[in-house]
Amino acid sequence: MGEQQTPSTTDLVVVLPGITGSTLLRAGNPVWAVTPGTLIEAITHLGRHLAVLQLPEGIGDEHPGDGVEPGQLMPTLHGIPGVWTPIKGYTELLDHLRGLGYREPTGDQPGNLLAIPYDWRLSNRYTARRVKAVVEPALARWRARGGRYADARLVFVCHSMGGLIARWYIEMEGGAEITRKLITLGTPYRGAAKALAQLVNGAPRKLGRLAPDLTPLIRSFPSMYQPTPEYACITHGRDLLKTAETTLPDLNTTMATDAAAFHTALTTAEHARGDTVHAITHAIVGIRQTSTTTLTPTPTGLDERSTYQAEQLYGDGTVPLPGAVRHGLPLDTPLIKRIADKHGNLQRNQAALDEIEGILTGHDVNVRATTPLQPHVDTPELLTPDEPIPVTIDLGANHGIRLTLRNEHGTPIDTLTPRPHHGTATATFDPQPPAATPSTSPAWPPPAPSPPSAATSSSGHHKPEPGLPRLGQQRSQSG
């Protein structure tokens, strides 16, 4: 793809990351940020600021006045055990938009690209108001250039929870009149059962007994309740119940009820606008990844299940398909774009970037006229350095596959070539130093080694790189 000096449209592009996707600062000092050290150090650093970051009960849709403010979008791998899912950062997405000619404001010069960090602890209603205060003056400055820019509008590109914030701004804060497009990647339109399980079950002590207990912290965040499922997902005999229809241990009922009201208000507003919503919304969803879809109460919490009424519907590993599709649409709707990748990688998946480019430019993106493989990849999200690394890939047929394990610099350190059986290939890498990440390339027999960046299929399509953040070191660049 050649670099464009000027975008083909005059609109202002706004990028909103997902939960944990913005650095947090207090008095200019980081309390949640990417550091040159390890992921363990980042989480431990976060633990030292528990008293600062934990929100007071009854915070609602306001700011606590604790001096914590957002800094910038997370550029690389980040994640907190028990808070959503590890995310591989937003560098590739922003670089792709810059490659299309979009530029951030500089000095007195208006720009047509705004990457908006936000305090992801807080209510999405609060954040939507903050987004309004940022984007509307920026759009006014951009329009002031006159000529063809006078009628510019907003185009939102949102990952995960960022899509919930943009939807609230559009529907409830007056943004509909000046928004041309809403592009979402992995947004939980109807919520994700995994978020509810994390609230009830608490944060895992993945780093050992001496690690900080993050459970009270995450249970104080309104943002952790608002992605909880609006759809019925809790098993009760042969029936499925919504969260509001049952009682769950250790769940703040006031915040859970407010989260349900959040979804109801959005759904009601979108239904009132009818086809106008369909016309501006471009939802990119992850598929073919085992995802928590329903929950079964147990004496100790909630048991996560990947099936819905005995049917395996998959998703992106975090947001199941029933939660990724907007209310009122069937799961086979043609109004979504499906990409076989995990939640934490969708925003940097090449097929997703091509789709975003096509939506922004209005022109077809040149791709080979072949059918890409859509693998269903199962790897653990978090492992300690002494654990083996199991990988299972369902290819749907007996295609050859090569598995490559890379270190944090993208250098291959181990390769396995399992033979698929009935369309499924399984392999286990030996325990590795921190930050190794597997990638896949179909091929049997195995081809000659390819460069670290070439994780492509024999049909020429980019393959998803299943994320495997290691709890020992943060990858310094994408693999």
Coordinates of C-alpha atoms in Angstrom, one line a residue:
M1 CA 0.0 0.0 0.0
G2 CA 1.5 3.4 -1.0
E3 CA 1.5 6.3 1.3
Q4 CA -1.1 9.0 0.6
Q5 CA -0.1 12.6 1.4
T6 CA -3.7 13.8 1.5
P7 CA -6.7 11.7 2.6
S8 CA -9.4 11.2 0.0
T9 CA -12.0 12.5 2.5
T10 CA -12.1 15.8 4.4
D11 CA -13.4 14.3 7.7
L12 CA -11.8 14.3 11.1
V13 CA -10.9 10.8 12.4
V14 CA -11.2 10.1 16.1
V15 CA -9.5 7.1 17.6
L16 CA -10.8 5.7 20.9
P17 CA -8.9 2.8 22.5
G18 CA -10.3 0.1 24.8
I19 CA -10.2 -0.4 28.5
T20 CA -6.6 -0.2 29.9
G21 CA -5.6 1.3 26.6
S22 CA -4.6 4.7 27.9
T23 CA -1.8 5.6 30.2
L24 CA -2.8 7.2 33.5
L25 CA -0.9 9.9 35.3
R26 CA -1.0 11.7 38.6
A27 CA 0.9 14.9 39.0
G28 CA 2.6 14.0 35.8
N29 CA 3.9 10.7 37.1
P30 CA 2.7 7.4 35.6
V31 CA 0.4 5.2 37.7
W32 CA -0.4 3.0 34.7
A33 CA 1.9 3.1 31.7
V34 CA 4.2 1.0 29.5
T35 CA 7.6 0.9 31.1
P36 CA 11.0 -0.3 29.8
G37 CA 10.8 -3.1 32.3
T38 CA 8.5 -6.1 32.4
L39 CA 4.7 -6.6 32.5
I40 CA 5.2 -7.9 36.0
E41 CA 6.8 -4.6 36.9
A42 CA 3.9 -2.6 35.3
I43 CA 1.3 -4.6 37.3
T44 CA 3.4 -4.3 40.5
H45 CA 3.7 -0.6 39.9
L46 CA -0.1 -0.4 39.5
G47 CA -0.5 -2.3 42.8
R48 CA 1.5 0.4 44.6
H49 CA -1.1 2.9 43.6
L50 CA -4.2 0.9 44.6
A51 CA -5.2 3.5 47.2
V52 CA -5.1 6.2 44.5
L53 CA -6.7 4.3 41.7
Q54 CA -9.6 2.7 43.6
L55 CA -12.8 4.7 43.1
P56 CA -15.1 5.7 46.0
E57 CA -18.4 3.9 46.3
G58 CA -21.2 5.8 44.5
I59 CA -18.9 7.6 42.1
G60 CA -21.6 7.2 39.4
D61 CA -20.8 9.2 36.2
E62 CA -18.4 11.7 37.8
H63 CA -14.7 12.1 38.2
P64 CA -13.4 11.4 41.7
G65 CA -11.1 14.4 41.8
D66 CA -8.1 12.2 42.7
G67 CA -5.7 14.0 40.3
V68 CA -5.5 11.0 38.0
E69 CA -5.7 12.0 34.3
P70 CA -5.1 10.2 31.0
G71 CA -1.8 10.5 29.2
Q72 CA -1.6 8.8 25.8
L73 CA -2.7 5.7 24.0
M74 CA -0.8 2.6 25.0
P75 CA 1.6 1.9 22.2
T76 CA 2.5 -1.8 22.9
L77 CA 1.4 -4.9 24.8
H78 CA -0.5 -4.1 28.0
G79 CA -2.9 -5.9 30.3
I80 CA -4.0 -6.4 33.9
P81 CA -5.0 -9.9 35.2
G82 CA -8.8 -9.8 35.8
V83 CA -9.3 -6.6 33.8
W84 CA -10.7 -7.5 30.4
T85 CA -7.9 -9.0 28.3
P86 CA -4.3 -8.3 27.2
I87 CA -4.1 -5.8 24.3
K88 CA -1.2 -5.5 21.9
G89 CA -1.3 -1.7 21.6
Y90 CA -2.3 1.0 19.1
T91 CA 0.9 1.8 17.2
E92 CA 0.1 -0.1 14.1
L93 CA -3.4 1.4 13.9
L94 CA -2.2 5.0 14.3
D95 CA 0.7 4.4 11.8
H96 CA -1.8 3.0 9.3
L97 CA -4.0 6.1 9.6
R98 CA -0.9 8.4 9.2
G99 CA 0.0 6.5 6.2
L100 CA -3.3 7.4 4.6
G101 CA -2.4 11.1 5.2
Y102 CA -4.2 11.8 8.5
R103 CA -2.2 14.0 10.9
E104 CA -2.6 15.1 14.5
P105 CA -2.9 18.8 15.3
T106 CA 0.4 20.6 15.8
G107 CA 0.7 24.0 17.5
D108 CA -1.7 26.3 15.8
Q109 CA -2.3 23.9 12.9
P110 CA -5.6 21.9 13.0
G111 CA -5.4 18.2 12.4
N112 CA -7.6 15.6 11.0
L113 CA -6.5 12.8 13.4
L114 CA -7.3 12.8 17.1
A115 CA -6.2 9.9 19.3
I116 CA -8.1 10.4 22.6
P117 CA -6.8 8.7 25.7
Y118 CA -9.2 8.5 28.6
D119 CA -9.4 7.4 32.2
W120 CA -10.7 3.9 31.6
R121 CA -11.7 3.4 35.3
L122 CA -14.6 5.9 34.9
S123 CA -18.2 5.6 33.6
N124 CA -18.5 5.6 29.8
R125 CA -21.1 8.4 30.2
Y126 CA -18.5 10.6 31.8
T127 CA -15.9 9.8 29.1
A128 CA -18.4 10.5 26.4
R129 CA -18.9 14.0 27.8
R130 CA -15.2 14.5 27.8
V131 CA -14.9 13.3 24.2
K132 CA -17.6 15.8 23.3
A133 CA -15.5 18.6 24.9
V134 CA -12.5 17.6 22.8
V135 CA -13.8 16.6 19.4
E136 CA -16.3 19.4 18.8
P137 CA -13.8 22.3 19.2
A138 CA -11.3 20.3 17.1
L139 CA -13.9 19.8 14.3
A140 CA -14.8 23.5 14.4
R141 CA -11.1 24.4 13.9
W142 CA -10.8 21.8 11.1
R143 CA -13.9 23.2 9.4
A144 CA -12.6 26.7 9.7
R145 CA -10.2 26.0 6.8
G146 CA -13.2 26.6 4.6
G147 CA -13.9 25.3 1.1
R148 CA -14.4 21.5 1.0
Y149 CA -13.5 21.3 4.7
A150 CA -16.5 23.4 5.8
D151 CA -18.8 20.4 5.8
A152 CA -16.4 17.9 7.5
R153 CA -17.8 15.5 10.0
L154 CA -16.4 13.0 12.6
V155 CA -15.4 9.5 11.8
F156 CA -14.8 7.3 14.9
V157 CA -12.4 4.4 14.8
C158 CA -12.9 2.6 18.1
H159 CA -11.5 -0.6 19.7
S160 CA -13.4 -2.5 22.3
M161 CA -15.0 -0.3 25.0
G162 CA -14.1 2.8 22.9
G163 CA -17.1 1.8 20.8
L164 CA -19.4 2.0 23.7
I165 CA -18.1 5.5 24.5
A166 CA -18.6 6.7 20.9
R167 CA -22.1 5.2 20.7
W168 CA -23.1 7.1 23.9
Y169 CA -21.6 10.4 22.5
I170 CA -23.5 9.9 19.2
E171 CA -26.8 8.9 20.7
M172 CA -26.9 10.8 24.0
E173 CA -24.6 13.8 23.7
G174 CA -25.7 15.2 20.3
G175 CA -23.0 13.6 18.2
A176 CA -25.3 12.1 15.6
E177 CA -25.6 15.4 13.7
I178 CA -21.9 15.7 13.1
T179 CA -20.8 12.0 12.8
R180 CA -20.4 10.4 9.4
K181 CA -19.1 7.0 10.3
L182 CA -18.6 4.8 13.4
I183 CA -16.1 2.0 12.9
T184 CA -15.8 -0.4 15.7
L185 CA -13.3 -3.3 16.4
G186 CA -14.4 -5.9 18.9
T187 CA -16.9 -3.6 20.6
P188 CA -19.2 -5.4 23.1
Y189 CA -22.5 -4.0 21.7
R190 CA -24.5 -6.3 24.0
G191 CA -21.7 -7.0 26.5
A192 CA -19.3 -9.8 27.2
A193 CA -19.9 -12.6 29.7
K194 CA -16.2 -12.5 30.6
A195 CA -16.6 -9.1 32.2
L196 CA -19.3 -10.4 34.5
A197 CA -17.2 -13.4 35.4
Q198 CA -14.2 -11.2 36.2
L199 CA -16.3 -9.1 38.6
V200 CA -17.9 -12.0 40.4
N201 CA -14.8 -14.3 40.5
G202 CA -12.3 -11.6 41.2
A203 CA -8.8 -11.0 39.7
P204 CA -6.6 -14.1 39.5
R205 CA -3.5 -14.1 41.7
K206 CA -1.4 -15.0 38.6
L207 CA 1.7 -13.5 40.1
G208 CA 1.6 -15.4 43.4
R209 CA 0.4 -14.7 46.9
L210 CA 2.7 -11.7 47.3
A211 CA 1.2 -9.9 44.3
P212 CA -1.3 -7.1 45.0
D213 CA -5.0 -8.2 45.2
L214 CA -6.6 -6.2 42.4
T215 CA -10.1 -7.5 43.0
P216 CA -11.4 -4.5 45.1
L217 CA -9.8 -2.2 42.6
I218 CA -11.6 -3.6 39.5
R219 CA -14.9 -3.9 41.4
S220 CA -14.8 -0.1 42.0
F221 CA -14.7 0.8 38.3
P222 CA -18.0 1.7 36.6
S223 CA -16.2 0.8 33.3
M224 CA -16.0 -2.8 34.3
Y225 CA -19.7 -3.1 34.8
Q226 CA -20.8 -1.3 31.6
P227 CA -19.4 -4.0 29.3
T228 CA -21.3 -6.8 31.2
P229 CA -23.8 -8.7 29.1
E230 CA -27.2 -7.2 28.2
Y231 CA -28.2 -10.5 26.7
A232 CA -29.4 -13.5 28.8
C233 CA -26.3 -15.5 29.6
I234 CA -26.7 -17.0 33.1
T235 CA -27.8 -20.6 33.2
H236 CA -30.8 -21.4 35.4
G237 CA -32.0 -25.0 34.8
R238 CA -32.8 -25.1 31.1
D239 CA -33.3 -21.3 30.9
L240 CA -30.9 -18.4 30.5
L241 CA -31.3 -15.3 32.7
K242 CA -30.1 -11.7 32.4
T243 CA -27.9 -10.3 35.2
A244 CA -30.8 -8.2 36.6
E245 CA -33.0 -11.4 36.8
T246 CA -30.8 -13.2 39.4
T247 CA -28.6 -12.5 42.4
L248 CA -24.9 -13.1 42.1
P249 CA -22.3 -13.1 44.9
D250 CA -19.9 -10.1 45.3
L251 CA -21.6 -8.2 42.6
N252 CA -22.5 -4.5 43.3
T253 CA -26.2 -4.6 42.4
T254 CA -26.4 -0.8 42.1
M255 CA -23.6 -0.7 39.6
A256 CA -25.0 -3.7 37.7
T257 CA -28.4 -2.2 37.5
D258 CA -26.9 1.1 36.2
A259 CA -24.9 -0.9 33.6
A260 CA -28.2 -2.5 32.4
A261 CA -29.7 1.0 32.2
F262 CA -26.7 2.1 30.1
H263 CA -27.4 -0.6 27.5
T264 CA -31.1 0.0 27.5
A265 CA -30.7 3.8 26.9
L266 CA -28.3 3.1 24.0
T267 CA -30.6 0.5 22.4
T268 CA -33.7 2.7 22.7
A269 CA -31.9 5.6 21.1
E270 CA -30.5 3.6 18.3
H271 CA -33.8 1.9 17.5
A272 CA -35.4 5.4 17.4
R273 CA -33.0 6.4 14.6
G274 CA -33.7 3.2 12.6
D275 CA -31.8 2.7 9.4
T276 CA -29.7 5.8 10.0
V277 CA -27.7 3.8 12.6
H278 CA -27.1 1.0 10.1
A279 CA -25.9 3.5 7.5
I280 CA -23.1 4.9 9.6
T281 CA -22.0 1.8 11.6
H282 CA -19.2 -0.5 10.4
A283 CA -18.7 -3.2 13.0
I284 CA -15.6 -5.4 12.7
V285 CA -15.9 -8.5 14.9
G286 CA -13.5 -11.3 15.7
I287 CA -14.6 -14.9 15.0
R288 CA -13.5 -18.5 15.3
Q289 CA -11.9 -18.0 18.8
T290 CA -13.3 -19.8 21.8
S291 CA -15.1 -17.2 23.9
T292 CA -16.9 -17.1 27.2
T293 CA -20.6 -16.9 26.1
T294 CA -22.6 -18.1 29.0
L295 CA -22.1 -18.5 32.8
T296 CA -23.1 -21.1 35.3
P297 CA -23.4 -20.2 39.0
T298 CA -21.4 -22.4 41.4
P299 CA -20.8 -22.2 45.1
T300 CA -17.6 -20.3 44.5
G301 CA -18.6 -18.0 41.7
L302 CA -19.3 -18.3 38.0
D303 CA -18.2 -21.1 35.7
E304 CA -17.4 -19.8 32.2
R305 CA -18.9 -21.7 29.2
S306 CA -18.1 -21.2 25.5
T307 CA -21.5 -22.5 24.3
Y308 CA -24.9 -20.9 24.0
Q309 CA -27.7 -23.4 24.4
A310 CA -25.3 -26.2 23.5
E311 CA -24.1 -24.4 20.3
Q312 CA -20.6 -23.1 19.9
L313 CA -20.8 -19.6 18.5
Y314 CA -17.3 -18.4 19.1
G315 CA -16.2 -14.8 19.1
D316 CA -12.8 -13.0 19.5
G317 CA -11.8 -14.8 22.6
T318 CA -13.2 -12.0 24.8
V319 CA -16.4 -10.7 23.2
P320 CA -18.6 -13.6 22.1
L321 CA -20.5 -13.3 18.8
P322 CA -23.9 -12.8 20.7
G323 CA -22.3 -9.8 22.5
A324 CA -20.6 -8.4 19.4
V325 CA -23.7 -8.0 17.2
R326 CA -26.0 -5.1 17.8
H327 CA -29.4 -5.6 19.5
G328 CA -32.1 -6.6 16.9
L329 CA -29.7 -8.1 14.4
P330 CA -29.3 -11.8 13.7
L331 CA -25.9 -13.4 14.2
D332 CA -25.6 -14.0 10.4
T333 CA -26.3 -10.3 9.6
P334 CA -24.5 -8.9 6.6
L335 CA -23.9 -5.7 8.5
I336 CA -20.8 -6.8 10.2
K337 CA -17.3 -7.7 8.9
R338 CA -15.9 -10.9 10.4
I339 CA -12.2 -11.4 10.9
A340 CA -10.6 -14.5 12.5
D341 CA -8.5 -13.1 15.2
K342 CA -8.4 -12.4 18.9
H343 CA -9.7 -9.3 20.7
G344 CA -6.4 -7.9 21.7
N345 CA -5.0 -8.1 18.1
L346 CA -8.0 -6.9 16.0
Q347 CA -6.9 -3.3 16.0
R348 CA -3.6 -4.2 14.4
N349 CA -4.8 -7.1 12.2
Q350 CA -3.9 -6.4 8.6
A351 CA -7.3 -7.5 7.2
A352 CA -9.0 -5.1 9.8
L353 CA -6.7 -2.3 8.8
D354 CA -7.5 -2.9 5.1
E355 CA -11.2 -2.8 6.0
I356 CA -10.8 0.5 7.9
E357 CA -8.9 1.9 4.9
G358 CA -11.7 0.9 2.5
I359 CA -14.3 2.4 4.8
L360 CA -12.4 5.7 5.1
T361 CA -11.4 6.1 1.5
G362 CA -14.6 4.7 -0.1
H363 CA -12.4 2.8 -2.6
D364 CA -11.9 -0.9 -2.9
V365 CA -8.8 -2.3 -1.3
N366 CA -6.9 -4.6 -3.7
V367 CA -6.8 -8.2 -2.3
R368 CA -6.2 -11.5 -4.1
A369 CA -9.3 -13.2 -5.2
T370 CA -8.7 -16.3 -3.0
T371 CA -10.5 -17.6 0.0
P372 CA -8.5 -16.9 3.2
L373 CA -8.2 -19.5 5.9
Q374 CA -10.1 -18.6 9.1
P375 CA -8.3 -20.5 11.9
H376 CA -9.8 -21.0 15.3
V377 CA -6.8 -20.6 17.6
D378 CA -6.6 -21.5 21.3
T379 CA -3.7 -20.3 23.4
P380 CA -3.6 -19.2 27.0
E381 CA -3.8 -15.4 27.4
L382 CA -1.3 -15.3 30.3
L383 CA 1.5 -17.7 31.3
T384 CA 4.3 -17.7 33.7
P385 CA 7.8 -18.3 32.3
D386 CA 8.0 -21.9 33.7
E387 CA 4.8 -23.1 32.0
P388 CA 4.7 -25.0 28.6
I389 CA 2.9 -23.2 25.8
P390 CA 0.0 -25.3 24.4
V391 CA -1.4 -24.3 21.0
T392 CA -4.5 -25.8 19.3
I393 CA -5.5 -24.6 15.8
D394 CA -8.7 -25.7 14.0
L395 CA -8.2 -25.1 10.3
G396 CA -11.5 -26.7 9.2
A397 CA -9.5 -29.0 6.9
N398 CA -6.1 -30.7 6.8
H399 CA -4.1 -27.7 5.7
G400 CA -0.4 -27.7 6.6
I401 CA 0.6 -25.4 9.4
R402 CA 3.9 -24.1 10.8
L403 CA 3.9 -22.7 14.3
T404 CA 6.7 -20.2 15.1
L405 CA 7.5 -18.9 18.5
R406 CA 9.1 -15.5 18.6
N407 CA 10.7 -13.5 21.3
E408 CA 9.9 -9.9 22.2
H409 CA 12.0 -8.6 19.3
G410 CA 10.1 -10.7 16.8
T411 CA 13.1 -13.1 16.3
P412 CA 12.0 -16.8 15.8
I413 CA 13.2 -19.0 18.6
D414 CA 11.4 -22.2 18.0
T415 CA 9.3 -23.8 15.2
L416 CA 6.9 -26.7 15.2
T417 CA 5.1 -28.3 12.3
P418 CA 2.3 -30.5 13.6
R419 CA 0.3 -32.6 11.2
P420 CA -3.4 -31.7 11.4
H421 CA -5.8 -34.5 12.2
H422 CA -9.4 -34.0 11.1
G423 CA -8.6 -30.3 10.5
T424 CA -7.1 -29.7 13.9
A425 CA -3.4 -29.3 14.7
T426 CA -2.0 -29.3 18.3
A427 CA 1.4 -28.7 19.6
T428 CA 3.2 -27.7 22.8
F429 CA 6.2 -25.5 23.0
D430 CA 8.7 -25.9 25.9
P431 CA 8.7 -23.3 28.6
Q432 CA 10.4 -20.2 27.3
P433 CA 11.9 -16.9 28.6
P434 CA 9.4 -14.1 29.0
A435 CA 7.5 -12.5 26.1
A436 CA 7.5 -15.3 23.5
T437 CA 4.5 -15.1 21.1
P438 CA 3.4 -17.8 18.6
S439 CA 2.5 -17.0 15.0
T440 CA 1.1 -19.3 12.3
S441 CA 1.8 -19.9 8.7
P442 CA 0.0 -22.7 6.7
A443 CA 2.5 -25.0 5.0
W444 CA 3.1 -28.8 4.8
P445 CA 5.7 -29.8 4.4
P446 CA 7.3 -26.8 6.2
P447 CA 8.6 -24.1 3.9
A448 CA 11.9 -22.4 4.2
P449 CA 12.1 -20.0 7.2
S450 CA 10.5 -16.6 6.4
P451 CA 11.3 -13.2 7.8
P452 CA 9.9 -12.4 11.3
S453 CA 7.2 -10.2 9.9
A454 CA 5.9 -12.7 7.3
A455 CA 3.1 -14.6 9.0
T456 CA 1.1 -15.1 5.8
S457 CA -0.8 -17.9 4.3
S458 CA 0.0 -19.6 1.0
S459 CA -2.9 -17.7 -0.6
G460 CA -1.2 -14.4 0.2
H461 CA -3.5 -13.3 3.0
H462 CA -2.2 -12.1 6.3
K463 CA -2.7 -14.6 9.1
P464 CA -3.7 -13.7 12.6
E465 CA -1.0 -13.9 15.2
P466 CA -2.5 -15.4 18.3
G467 CA -1.6 -13.3 21.3
L468 CA 0.4 -14.9 24.2
P469 CA 1.6 -12.1 26.5
R470 CA 4.1 -13.5 29.0
L471 CA 4.0 -12.5 32.6
G472 CA 7.6 -11.8 32.8
Q473 CA 8.5 -9.2 30.2
Q474 CA 6.6 -6.8 27.9
R475 CA 7.3 -7.2 24.2
S476 CA 9.2 -4.2 23.0
Q477 CA 7.7 -4.4 19.5
S478 CA 4.9 -6.4 17.9
G479 CA 5.7 -9.9 16.7

